[in-house]
Coordinates of N, CA and C in Angstrom, one line a residue:
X1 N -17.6 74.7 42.2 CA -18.7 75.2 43.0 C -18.3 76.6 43.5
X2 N -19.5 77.9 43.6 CA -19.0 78.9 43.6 C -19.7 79.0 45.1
X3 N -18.6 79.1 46.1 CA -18.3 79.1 47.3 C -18.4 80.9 47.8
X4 N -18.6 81.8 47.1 CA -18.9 83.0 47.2 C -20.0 83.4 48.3
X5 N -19.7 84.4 49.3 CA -20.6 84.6 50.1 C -21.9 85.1 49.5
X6 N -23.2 85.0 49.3 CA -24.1 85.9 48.9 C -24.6 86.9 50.2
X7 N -24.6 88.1 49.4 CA -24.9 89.5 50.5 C -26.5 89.8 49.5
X8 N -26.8 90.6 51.2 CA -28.3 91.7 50.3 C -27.5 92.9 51.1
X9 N -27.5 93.9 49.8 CA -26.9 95.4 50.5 C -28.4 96.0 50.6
X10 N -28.3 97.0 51.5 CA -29.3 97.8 52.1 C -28.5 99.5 52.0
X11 N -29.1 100.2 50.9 CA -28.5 101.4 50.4 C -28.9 102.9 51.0
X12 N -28.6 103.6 52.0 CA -29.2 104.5 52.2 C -29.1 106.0 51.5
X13 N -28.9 106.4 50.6 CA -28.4 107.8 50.4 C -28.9 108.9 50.9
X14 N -28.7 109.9 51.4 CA -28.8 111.2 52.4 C -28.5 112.2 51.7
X15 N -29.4 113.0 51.0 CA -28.9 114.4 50.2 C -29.5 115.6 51.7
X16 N -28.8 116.7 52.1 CA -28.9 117.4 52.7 C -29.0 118.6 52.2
X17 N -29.4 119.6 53.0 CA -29.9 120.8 53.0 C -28.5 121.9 52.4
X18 N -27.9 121.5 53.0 CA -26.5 121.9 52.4 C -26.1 121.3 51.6
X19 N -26.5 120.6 50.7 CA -25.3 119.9 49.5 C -25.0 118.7 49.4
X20 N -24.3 118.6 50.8 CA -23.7 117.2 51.4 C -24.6 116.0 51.2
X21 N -23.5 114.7 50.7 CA -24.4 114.0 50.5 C -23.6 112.7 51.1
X22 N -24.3 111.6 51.5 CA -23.8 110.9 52.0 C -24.3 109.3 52.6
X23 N -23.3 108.4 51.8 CA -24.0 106.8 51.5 C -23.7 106.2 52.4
X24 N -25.3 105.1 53.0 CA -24.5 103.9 54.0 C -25.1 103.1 53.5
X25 N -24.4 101.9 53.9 CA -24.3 100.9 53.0 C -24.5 99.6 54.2
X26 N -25.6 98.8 54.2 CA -25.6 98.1 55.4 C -25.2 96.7 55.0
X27 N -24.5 95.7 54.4 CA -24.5 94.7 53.8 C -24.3 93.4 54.9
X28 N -25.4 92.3 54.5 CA -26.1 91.2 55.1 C -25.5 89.7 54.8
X29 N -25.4 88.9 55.2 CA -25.1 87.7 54.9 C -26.8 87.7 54.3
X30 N -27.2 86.8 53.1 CA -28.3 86.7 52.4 C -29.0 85.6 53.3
X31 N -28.4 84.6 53.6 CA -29.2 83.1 53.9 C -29.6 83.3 55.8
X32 N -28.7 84.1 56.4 CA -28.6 84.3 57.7 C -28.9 85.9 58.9
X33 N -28.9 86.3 57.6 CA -29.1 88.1 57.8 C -28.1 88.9 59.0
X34 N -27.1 88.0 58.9 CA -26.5 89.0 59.8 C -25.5 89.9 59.1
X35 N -25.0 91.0 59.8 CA -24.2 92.3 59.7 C -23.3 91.5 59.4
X36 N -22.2 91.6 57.6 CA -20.9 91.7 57.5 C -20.1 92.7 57.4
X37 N -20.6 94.0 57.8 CA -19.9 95.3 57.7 C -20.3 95.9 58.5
X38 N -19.8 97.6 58.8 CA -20.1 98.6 60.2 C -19.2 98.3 61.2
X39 N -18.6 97.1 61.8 CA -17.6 97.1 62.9 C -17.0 98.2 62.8
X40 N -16.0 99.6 63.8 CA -15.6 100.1 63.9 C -14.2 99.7 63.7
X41 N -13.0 100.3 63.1 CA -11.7 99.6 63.7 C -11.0 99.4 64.9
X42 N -11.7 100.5 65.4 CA -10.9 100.7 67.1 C -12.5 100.7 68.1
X43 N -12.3 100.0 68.7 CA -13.4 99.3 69.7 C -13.9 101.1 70.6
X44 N -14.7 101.4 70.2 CA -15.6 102.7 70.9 C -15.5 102.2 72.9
X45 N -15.2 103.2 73.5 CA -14.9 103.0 75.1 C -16.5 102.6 75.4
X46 N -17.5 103.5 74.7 CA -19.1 103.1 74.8 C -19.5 102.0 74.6
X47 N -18.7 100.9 74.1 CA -19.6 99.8 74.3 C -19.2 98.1 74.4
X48 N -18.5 98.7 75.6 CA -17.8 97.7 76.5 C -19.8 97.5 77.3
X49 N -19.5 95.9 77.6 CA -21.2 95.2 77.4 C -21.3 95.5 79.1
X50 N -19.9 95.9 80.3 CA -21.0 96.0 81.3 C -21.3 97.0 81.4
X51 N -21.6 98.2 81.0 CA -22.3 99.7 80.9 C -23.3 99.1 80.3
X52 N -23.5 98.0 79.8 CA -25.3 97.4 79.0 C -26.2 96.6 80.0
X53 N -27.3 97.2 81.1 CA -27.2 96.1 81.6 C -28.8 95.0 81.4
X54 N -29.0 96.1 79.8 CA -30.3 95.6 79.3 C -30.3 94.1 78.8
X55 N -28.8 93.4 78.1 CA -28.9 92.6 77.6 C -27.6 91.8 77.4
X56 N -27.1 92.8 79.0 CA -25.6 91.9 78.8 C -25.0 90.5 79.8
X57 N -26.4 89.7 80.1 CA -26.3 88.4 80.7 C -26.4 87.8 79.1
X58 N -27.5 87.8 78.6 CA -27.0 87.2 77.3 C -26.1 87.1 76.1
X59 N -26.0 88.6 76.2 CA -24.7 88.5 75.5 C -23.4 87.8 75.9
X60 N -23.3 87.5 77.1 CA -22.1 87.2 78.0 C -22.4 85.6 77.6
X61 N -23.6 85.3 77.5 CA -23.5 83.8 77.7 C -23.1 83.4 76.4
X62 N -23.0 84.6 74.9 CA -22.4 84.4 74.1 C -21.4 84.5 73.7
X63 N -20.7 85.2 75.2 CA -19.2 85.7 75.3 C -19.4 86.8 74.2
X64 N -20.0 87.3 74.3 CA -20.1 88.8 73.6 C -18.9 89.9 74.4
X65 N -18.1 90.0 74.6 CA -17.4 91.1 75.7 C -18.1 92.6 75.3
X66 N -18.5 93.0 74.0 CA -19.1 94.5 73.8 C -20.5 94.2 73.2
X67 N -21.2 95.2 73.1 CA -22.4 95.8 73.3 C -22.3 95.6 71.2
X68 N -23.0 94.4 70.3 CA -22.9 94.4 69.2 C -23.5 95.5 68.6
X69 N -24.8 96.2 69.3 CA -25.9 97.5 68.6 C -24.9 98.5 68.7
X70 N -23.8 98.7 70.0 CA -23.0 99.6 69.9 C -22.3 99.9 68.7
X71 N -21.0 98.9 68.7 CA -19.9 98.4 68.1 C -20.6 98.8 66.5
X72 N -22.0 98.5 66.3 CA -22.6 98.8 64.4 C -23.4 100.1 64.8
X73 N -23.4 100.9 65.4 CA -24.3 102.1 65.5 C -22.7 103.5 65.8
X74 N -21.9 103.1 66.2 CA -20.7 103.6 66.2 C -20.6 104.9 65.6
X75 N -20.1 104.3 63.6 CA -20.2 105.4 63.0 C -21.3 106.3 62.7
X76 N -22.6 105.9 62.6 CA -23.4 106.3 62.2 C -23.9 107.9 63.5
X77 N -23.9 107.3 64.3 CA -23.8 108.3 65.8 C -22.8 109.7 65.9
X78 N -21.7 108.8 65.6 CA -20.5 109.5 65.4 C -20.6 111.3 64.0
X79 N -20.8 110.7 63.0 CA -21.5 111.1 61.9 C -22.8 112.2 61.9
X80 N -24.0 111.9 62.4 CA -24.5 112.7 62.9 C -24.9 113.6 64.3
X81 N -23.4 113.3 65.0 CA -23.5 114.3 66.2 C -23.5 115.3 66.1
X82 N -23.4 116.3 64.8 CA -23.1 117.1 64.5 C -24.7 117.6 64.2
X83 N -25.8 116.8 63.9 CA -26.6 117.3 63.1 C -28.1 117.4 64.2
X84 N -28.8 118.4 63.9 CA -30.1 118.4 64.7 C -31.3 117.5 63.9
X85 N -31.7 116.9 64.8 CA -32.9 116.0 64.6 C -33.9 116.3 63.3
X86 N -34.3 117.7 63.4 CA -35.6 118.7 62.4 C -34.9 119.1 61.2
X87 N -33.7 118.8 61.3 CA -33.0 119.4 59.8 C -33.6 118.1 58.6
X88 N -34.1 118.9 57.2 CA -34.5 118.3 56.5 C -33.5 117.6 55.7
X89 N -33.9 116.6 54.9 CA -32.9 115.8 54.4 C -34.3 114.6 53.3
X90 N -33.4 114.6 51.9 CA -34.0 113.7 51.0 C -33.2 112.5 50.9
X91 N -33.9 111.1 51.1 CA -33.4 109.9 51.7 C -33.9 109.3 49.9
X92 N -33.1 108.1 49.7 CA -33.1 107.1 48.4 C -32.5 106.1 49.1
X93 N -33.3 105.5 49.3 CA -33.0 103.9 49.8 C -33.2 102.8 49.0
X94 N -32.5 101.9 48.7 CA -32.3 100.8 47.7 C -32.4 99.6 48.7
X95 N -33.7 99.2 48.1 CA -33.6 97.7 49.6 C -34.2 96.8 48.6
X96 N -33.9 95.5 48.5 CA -34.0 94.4 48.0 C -34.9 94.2 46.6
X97 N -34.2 95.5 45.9 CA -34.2 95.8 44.1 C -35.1 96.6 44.0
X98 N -35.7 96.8 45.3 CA -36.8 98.2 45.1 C -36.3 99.9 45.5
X99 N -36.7 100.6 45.0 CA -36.0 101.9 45.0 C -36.9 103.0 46.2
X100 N -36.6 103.7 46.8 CA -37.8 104.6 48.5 C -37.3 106.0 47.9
X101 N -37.7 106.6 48.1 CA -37.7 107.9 48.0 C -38.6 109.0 49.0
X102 N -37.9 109.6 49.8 CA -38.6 110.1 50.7 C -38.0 111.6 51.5
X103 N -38.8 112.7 51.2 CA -38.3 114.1 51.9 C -38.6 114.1 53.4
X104 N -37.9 114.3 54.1 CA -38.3 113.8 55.6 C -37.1 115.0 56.4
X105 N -37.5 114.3 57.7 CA -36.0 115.1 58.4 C -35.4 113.5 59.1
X106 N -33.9 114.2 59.2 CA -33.3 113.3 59.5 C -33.7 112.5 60.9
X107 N -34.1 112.7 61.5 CA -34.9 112.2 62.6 C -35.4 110.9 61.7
X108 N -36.2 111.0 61.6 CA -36.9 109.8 60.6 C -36.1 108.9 59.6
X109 N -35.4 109.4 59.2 CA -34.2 109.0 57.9 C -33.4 107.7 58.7
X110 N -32.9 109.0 59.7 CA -31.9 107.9 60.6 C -32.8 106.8 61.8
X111 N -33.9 107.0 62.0 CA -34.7 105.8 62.6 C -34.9 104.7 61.7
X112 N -35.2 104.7 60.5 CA -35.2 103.9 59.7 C -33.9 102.8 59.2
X113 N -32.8 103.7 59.4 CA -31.8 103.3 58.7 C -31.0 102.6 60.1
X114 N -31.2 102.5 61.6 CA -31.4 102.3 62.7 C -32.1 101.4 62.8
X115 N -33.2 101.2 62.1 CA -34.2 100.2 62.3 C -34.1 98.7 61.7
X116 N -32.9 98.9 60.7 CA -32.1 97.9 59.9 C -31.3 96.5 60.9
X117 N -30.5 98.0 61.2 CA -29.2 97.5 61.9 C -29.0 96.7 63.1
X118 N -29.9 97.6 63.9 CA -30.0 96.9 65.5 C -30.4 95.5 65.4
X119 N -31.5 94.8 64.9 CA -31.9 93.7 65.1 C -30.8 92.7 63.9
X120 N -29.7 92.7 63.1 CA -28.9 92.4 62.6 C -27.4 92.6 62.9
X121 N -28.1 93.2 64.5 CA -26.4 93.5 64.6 C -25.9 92.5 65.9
X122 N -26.0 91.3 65.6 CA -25.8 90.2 66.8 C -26.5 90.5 68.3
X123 N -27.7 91.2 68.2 CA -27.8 91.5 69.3 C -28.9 90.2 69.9
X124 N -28.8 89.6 70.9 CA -29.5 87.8 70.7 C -31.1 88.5 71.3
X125 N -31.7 89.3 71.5 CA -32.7 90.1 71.8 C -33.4 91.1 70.4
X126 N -32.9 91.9 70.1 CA -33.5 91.8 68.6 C -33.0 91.0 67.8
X127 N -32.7 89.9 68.1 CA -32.4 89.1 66.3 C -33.7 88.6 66.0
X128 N -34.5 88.5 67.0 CA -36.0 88.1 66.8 C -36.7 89.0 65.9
X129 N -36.0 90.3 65.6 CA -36.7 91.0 64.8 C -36.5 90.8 62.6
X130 N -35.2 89.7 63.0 CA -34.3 89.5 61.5 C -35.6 89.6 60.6
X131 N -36.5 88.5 60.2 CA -37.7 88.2 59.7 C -38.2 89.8 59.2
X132 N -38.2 91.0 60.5 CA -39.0 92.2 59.1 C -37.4 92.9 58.6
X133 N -36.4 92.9 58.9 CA -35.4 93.4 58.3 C -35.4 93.1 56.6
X134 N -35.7 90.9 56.5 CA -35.7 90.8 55.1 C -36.7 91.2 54.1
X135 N -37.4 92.0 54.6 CA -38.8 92.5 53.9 C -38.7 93.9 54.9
X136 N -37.8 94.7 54.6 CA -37.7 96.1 55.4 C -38.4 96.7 54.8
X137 N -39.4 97.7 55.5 CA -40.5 98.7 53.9 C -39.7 99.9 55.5
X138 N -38.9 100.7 54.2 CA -38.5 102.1 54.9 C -39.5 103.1 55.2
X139 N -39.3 103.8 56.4 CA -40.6 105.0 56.2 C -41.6 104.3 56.9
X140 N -42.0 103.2 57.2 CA -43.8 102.6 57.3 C -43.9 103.3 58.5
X141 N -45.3 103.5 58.7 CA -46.0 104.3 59.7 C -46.0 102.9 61.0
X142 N -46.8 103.5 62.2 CA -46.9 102.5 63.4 C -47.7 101.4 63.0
X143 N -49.0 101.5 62.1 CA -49.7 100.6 61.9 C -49.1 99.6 61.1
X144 N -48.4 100.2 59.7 CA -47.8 99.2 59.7 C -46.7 98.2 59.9
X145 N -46.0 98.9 60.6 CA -44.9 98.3 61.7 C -45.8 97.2 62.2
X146 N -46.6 97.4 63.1 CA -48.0 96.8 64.0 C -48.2 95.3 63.5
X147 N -48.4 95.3 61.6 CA -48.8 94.4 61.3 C -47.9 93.5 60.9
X148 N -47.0 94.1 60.3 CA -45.8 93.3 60.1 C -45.4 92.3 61.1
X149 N -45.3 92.9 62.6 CA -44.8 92.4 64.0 C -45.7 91.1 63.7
X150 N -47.1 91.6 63.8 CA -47.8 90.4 64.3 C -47.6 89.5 63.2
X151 N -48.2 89.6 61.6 CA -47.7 88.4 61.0 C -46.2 87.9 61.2
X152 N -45.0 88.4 61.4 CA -43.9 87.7 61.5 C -44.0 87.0 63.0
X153 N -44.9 87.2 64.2 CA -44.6 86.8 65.1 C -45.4 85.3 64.8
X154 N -46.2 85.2 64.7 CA -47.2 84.3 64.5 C -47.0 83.2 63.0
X155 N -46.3 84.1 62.4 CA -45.7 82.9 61.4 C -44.3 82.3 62.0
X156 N -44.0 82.7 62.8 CA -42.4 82.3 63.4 C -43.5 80.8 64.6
X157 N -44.4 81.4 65.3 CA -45.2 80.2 65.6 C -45.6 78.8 64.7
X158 N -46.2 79.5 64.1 CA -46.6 77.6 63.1 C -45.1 77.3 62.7
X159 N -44.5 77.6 62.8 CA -42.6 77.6 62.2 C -42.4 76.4 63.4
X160 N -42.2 77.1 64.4 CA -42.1 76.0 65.5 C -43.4 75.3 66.2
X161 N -44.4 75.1 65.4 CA -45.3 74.1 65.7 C -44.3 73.0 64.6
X162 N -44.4 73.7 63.6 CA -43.8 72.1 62.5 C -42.5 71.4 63.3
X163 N -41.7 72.6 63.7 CA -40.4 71.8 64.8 C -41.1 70.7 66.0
X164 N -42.2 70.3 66.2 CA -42.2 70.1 67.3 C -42.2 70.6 68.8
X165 N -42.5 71.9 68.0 CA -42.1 73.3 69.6 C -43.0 73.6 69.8
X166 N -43.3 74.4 70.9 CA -44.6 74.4 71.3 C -44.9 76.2 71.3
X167 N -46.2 76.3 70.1 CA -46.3 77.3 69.7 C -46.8 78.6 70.7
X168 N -47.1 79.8 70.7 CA -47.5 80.6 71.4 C -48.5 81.5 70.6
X169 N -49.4 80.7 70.1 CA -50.3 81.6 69.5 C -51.3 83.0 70.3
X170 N -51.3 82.4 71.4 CA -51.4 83.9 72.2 C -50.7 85.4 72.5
X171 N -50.0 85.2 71.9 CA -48.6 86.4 71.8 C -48.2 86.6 72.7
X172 N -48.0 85.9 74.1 CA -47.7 86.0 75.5 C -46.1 86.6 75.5
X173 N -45.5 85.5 74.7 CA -44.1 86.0 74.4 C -43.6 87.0 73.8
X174 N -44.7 87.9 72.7 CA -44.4 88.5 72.1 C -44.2 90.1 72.8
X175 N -45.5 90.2 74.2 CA -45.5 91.1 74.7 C -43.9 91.4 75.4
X176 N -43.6 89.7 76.4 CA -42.1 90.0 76.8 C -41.1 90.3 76.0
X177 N -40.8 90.3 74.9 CA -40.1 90.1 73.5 C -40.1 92.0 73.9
X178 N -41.2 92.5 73.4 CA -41.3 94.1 73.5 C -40.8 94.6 74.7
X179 N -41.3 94.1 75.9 CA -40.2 94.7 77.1 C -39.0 95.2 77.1
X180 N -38.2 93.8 76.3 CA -36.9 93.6 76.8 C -36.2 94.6 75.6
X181 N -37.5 95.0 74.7 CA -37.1 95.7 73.4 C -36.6 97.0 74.1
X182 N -38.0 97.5 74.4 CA -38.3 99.0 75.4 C -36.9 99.1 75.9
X183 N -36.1 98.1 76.8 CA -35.5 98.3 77.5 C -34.1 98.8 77.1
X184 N -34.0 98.0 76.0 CA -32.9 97.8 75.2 C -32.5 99.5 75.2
X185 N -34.1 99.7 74.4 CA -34.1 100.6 73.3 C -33.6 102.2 74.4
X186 N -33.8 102.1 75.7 CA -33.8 102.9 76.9 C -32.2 103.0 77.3
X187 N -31.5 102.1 76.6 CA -30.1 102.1 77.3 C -29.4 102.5 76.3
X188 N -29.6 102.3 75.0 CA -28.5 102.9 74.0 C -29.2 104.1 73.6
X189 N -30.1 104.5 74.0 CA -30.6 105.8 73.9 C -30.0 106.8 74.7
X190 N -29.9 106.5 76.0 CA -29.1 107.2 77.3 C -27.8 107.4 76.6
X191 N -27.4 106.2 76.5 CA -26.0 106.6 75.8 C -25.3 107.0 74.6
X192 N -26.3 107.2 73.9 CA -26.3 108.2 72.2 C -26.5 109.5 72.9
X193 N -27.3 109.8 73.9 CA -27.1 111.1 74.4 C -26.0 111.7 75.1
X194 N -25.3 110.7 75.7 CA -24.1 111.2 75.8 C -23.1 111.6 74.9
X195 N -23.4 110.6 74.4 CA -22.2 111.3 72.9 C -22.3 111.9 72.4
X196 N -23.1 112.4 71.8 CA -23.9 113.4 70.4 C -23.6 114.8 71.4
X197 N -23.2 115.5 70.2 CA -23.8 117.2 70.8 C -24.9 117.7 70.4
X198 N -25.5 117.0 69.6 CA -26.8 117.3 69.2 C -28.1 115.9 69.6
X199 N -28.8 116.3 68.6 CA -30.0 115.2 68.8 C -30.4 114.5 68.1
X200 N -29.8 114.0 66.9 CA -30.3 113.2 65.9 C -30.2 111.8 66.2
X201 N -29.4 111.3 66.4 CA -29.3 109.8 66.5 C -30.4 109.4 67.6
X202 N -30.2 110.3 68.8 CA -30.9 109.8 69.9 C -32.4 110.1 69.7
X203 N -32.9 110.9 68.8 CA -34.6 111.5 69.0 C -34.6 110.0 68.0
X204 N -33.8 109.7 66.7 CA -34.3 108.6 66.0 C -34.6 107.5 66.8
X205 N -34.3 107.2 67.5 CA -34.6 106.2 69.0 C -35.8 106.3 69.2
X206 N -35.3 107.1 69.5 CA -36.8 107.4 70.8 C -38.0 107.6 69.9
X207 N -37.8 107.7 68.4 CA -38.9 107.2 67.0 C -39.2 105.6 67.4
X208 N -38.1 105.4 67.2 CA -38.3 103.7 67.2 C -38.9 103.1 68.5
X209 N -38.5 103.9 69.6 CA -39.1 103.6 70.8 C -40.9 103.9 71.1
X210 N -41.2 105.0 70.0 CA -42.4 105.3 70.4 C -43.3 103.6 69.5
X211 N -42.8 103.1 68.4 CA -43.3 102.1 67.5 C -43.6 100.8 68.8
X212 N -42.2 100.9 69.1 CA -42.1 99.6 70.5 C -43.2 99.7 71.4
X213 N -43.8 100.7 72.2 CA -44.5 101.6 72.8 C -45.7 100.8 72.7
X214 N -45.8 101.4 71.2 CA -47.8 101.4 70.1 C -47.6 99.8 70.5
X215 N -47.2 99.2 69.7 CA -47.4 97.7 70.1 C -47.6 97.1 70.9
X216 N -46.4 96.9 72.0 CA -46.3 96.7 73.4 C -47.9 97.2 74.4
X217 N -48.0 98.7 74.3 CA -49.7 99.0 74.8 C -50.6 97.7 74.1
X218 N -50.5 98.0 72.4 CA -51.8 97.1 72.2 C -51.8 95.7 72.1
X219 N -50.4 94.9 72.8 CA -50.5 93.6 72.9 C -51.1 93.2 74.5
X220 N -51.0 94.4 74.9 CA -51.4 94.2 76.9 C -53.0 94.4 76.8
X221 N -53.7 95.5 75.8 CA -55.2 95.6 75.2 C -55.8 94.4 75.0
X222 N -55.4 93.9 74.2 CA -55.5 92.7 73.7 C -56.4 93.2 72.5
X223 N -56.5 94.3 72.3 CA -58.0 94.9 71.3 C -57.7 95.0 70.0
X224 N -57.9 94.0 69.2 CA -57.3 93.7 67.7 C -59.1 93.9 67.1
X225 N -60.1 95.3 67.4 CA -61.3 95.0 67.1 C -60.8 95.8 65.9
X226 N -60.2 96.7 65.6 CA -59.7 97.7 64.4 C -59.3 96.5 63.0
X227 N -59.0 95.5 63.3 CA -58.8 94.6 62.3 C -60.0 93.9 61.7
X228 N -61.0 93.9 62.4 CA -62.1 92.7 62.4 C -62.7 93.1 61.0
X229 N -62.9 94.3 60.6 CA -63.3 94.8 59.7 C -62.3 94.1 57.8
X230 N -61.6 94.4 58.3 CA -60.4 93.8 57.0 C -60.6 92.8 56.7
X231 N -60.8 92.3 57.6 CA -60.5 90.1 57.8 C -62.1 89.4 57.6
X232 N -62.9 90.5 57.7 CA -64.2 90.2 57.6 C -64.9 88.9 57.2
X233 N -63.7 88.9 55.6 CA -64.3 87.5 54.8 C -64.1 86.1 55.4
X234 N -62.7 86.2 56.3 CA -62.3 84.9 56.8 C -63.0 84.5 58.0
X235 N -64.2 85.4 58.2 CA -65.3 85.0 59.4 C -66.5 84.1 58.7
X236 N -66.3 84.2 57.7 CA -67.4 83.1 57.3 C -67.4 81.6 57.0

């Protein structure tokens, strides 16, 4: 019996304005989606978990001692401290046998490739996000982020209606779920800005943070009338 771990790699390639080119490689446990690569070898002084104080009662209860989004965002930060947010850059992403191709600025590049990681990187606060990581569509705009969220949130409900759990079809949880995102997303931002001499890693954030934002507003709305139209047939 072939006892071999199964991985899904997650390919990013970065051709630059200058020439330079340069691969990340995010690789997954297949059945469990978590991070088996990106650790640093030498523990970054940044992310020792009490400087976290978004999410480091839970982590502790995991005995987490460091900041896991840290410890996997490390290099990547490290990497482009050097580089400004608007600099253009052609991205080739290879995600689960499908091929992205996209002219962007790294701003966007690295939000995306950011947007992988965090919620696979043991962090017990986004891991609730694993579910759109295995169906990652790179690049997608707010809306569709938007929709993604809500079908995975709401299929994660009938999930635990079959357990016996008691579902939350009102997305009550889903709003607090986004808070603790916002909040997250507020502290490793502060602290990418410390590091960086430039602005790329941290404006990518604060990408991701405006997505968290859109949602979070339109879960407190409650105004899902922009869909009624789509769904039309299932009104009859």
């Amino acid at each position: 019996m072939n006892s071999e771990r199964k991985t899904l790699d997650y390919v990013y390639i970065f051709k630059f304005e200058d020439g330079f080119e340069k691969d990340f490689i995010i690789r997954l446990d297949s059945e469990t989606l978590d991070i088996i690569n990106g650790e640093p070898d030498e523990i970054p002084d940044w992310a020792d978990n009490s400087d976290f104080p978004c999410n480091s009662d839970k982590c502790k209860t995991n005995n987490k001692r460091y900041c896991p989004i840290a410890l996997h965002l490390d290099s990547i930060i490290k990497f482009f401290s050097d580089r400004v947010s608007y600099e253009k850059v052609s991205i080739t992403a290879d995600i689960n046998g499908r091929r992205y191709y996209k002219e962007t600025t790294i701003q966007n590049a690295v939000g995306s490739l950011i947007g992988i990681i965090m919620p696979v990187s043991g962090c017990p606060v986004l891991g609730k996000l694993k579910p759109l990581v295995k169906y990652h569509l790179p690049f997608s705009s707010i809306e569709e982020t938007e929709f993604r969220v809500y079908s995975m949130y709401l299929f994660a409900q009938y999930l635990r209606q079959l357990k016996g759990l008691t579902p939350d079809w009102e997305m009550r949880r889903l709003h607090e779920l986004y808070a603790e995102i916002l909040e997250i997303n507020r502290v490793i931002s502060h602290k990418i800005a410390q590091l960086e001499n430039k602005d790329a890693s941290s404006n990518a954030l604060i990408a991701l943070d405006n997505f968290a934002q859109f949602i979070s507003f339109n879960l407190e709305d409650n105004d899902f009338s922009r869909y009624e139209k789509i769904f039309g047939v299932w009104f009859d």
